[in-house]
């Protein structure tokens, strides 16, 4: 598949685009997150969804995108569940807002402590048609730290198709270099 010839933004340029959208254009950061999540769902539907989708979320804004994705999949009647890989209390700002919204739906949300529940995490991934990586975003640098390093390895072993929000977790968006694991 040939990708369109579009410029690749650096980490700082990505942050600047978001800042400009909010400060110069007066867009709410919640609207930006909503549009990003809905756009990912549009792409998933275009690629074809067979079976269920598991959205794996960390604790930052990338998780907020994942929560929006889950809600929009649910609206389209796609079987979906969210796996939070950090304490839900760590979510802040727009991500916390989207968790509160998602909790008002029937979408299953599982908080998993990978240090103690690795088999449960692997069970939650089993049988999914798609895995959405909403764990780490454009701000991540270096090797992924526990517990997300374990989560990335599990996603890599899973037979499901995978789609990453912004950038695959473990890949440095500035250098394009993968950490270990990616």
Phi, psi and omega in degrees: 000125179279126177275146178295152180278089179239149181292147175262125182271147173284171178303314181293321177296321178298314178297320181295321178299314178299315179300314180297320179300321181280310187279315184275326183257354176070022179279142175286141176296333174295323178294319178300316180295318179299314180295320179297312181297315180296322178297322177296318179296319176303316181293317177301315180296322178296322180286336179102121179249119173240121182090201184266167178238133174247123180257116181261121187241140170272230182230001182261201180295332176299323175296319178301318175301316180299321179293322175295317179303313181300317181296317181289328174296317178299318178300330179267010177064030174270129178298125186216150171217154179249137173243112177272125183258020172214168178298127180305334179293342178283342179292139181224166174057226184297326178295317178296321178299315181290331173294316178300320178295313183296326179297344178273001178254182178267007181293124177294134178236118180246119172272125185238128173266099187299333179296331183240351187228035181302314179300323178296318178300312180299324177294321179294331179280333186301134175084355180290145174279327179225144170242127178256124180268101176239044186266306181236145182248207185290342181278349183290138179223150177074190180291139176299139180266159175300145003269359185290337175298320179291319180298317179298316179299320179295316179298321180295329180278338185290143181282353183292160171288152183231144175224129181260142175274127181069294184205144177301135179301131181100350178262127179282117185291341181280316185258341186077004182273135177281143169275187177242121354272166170229000000 
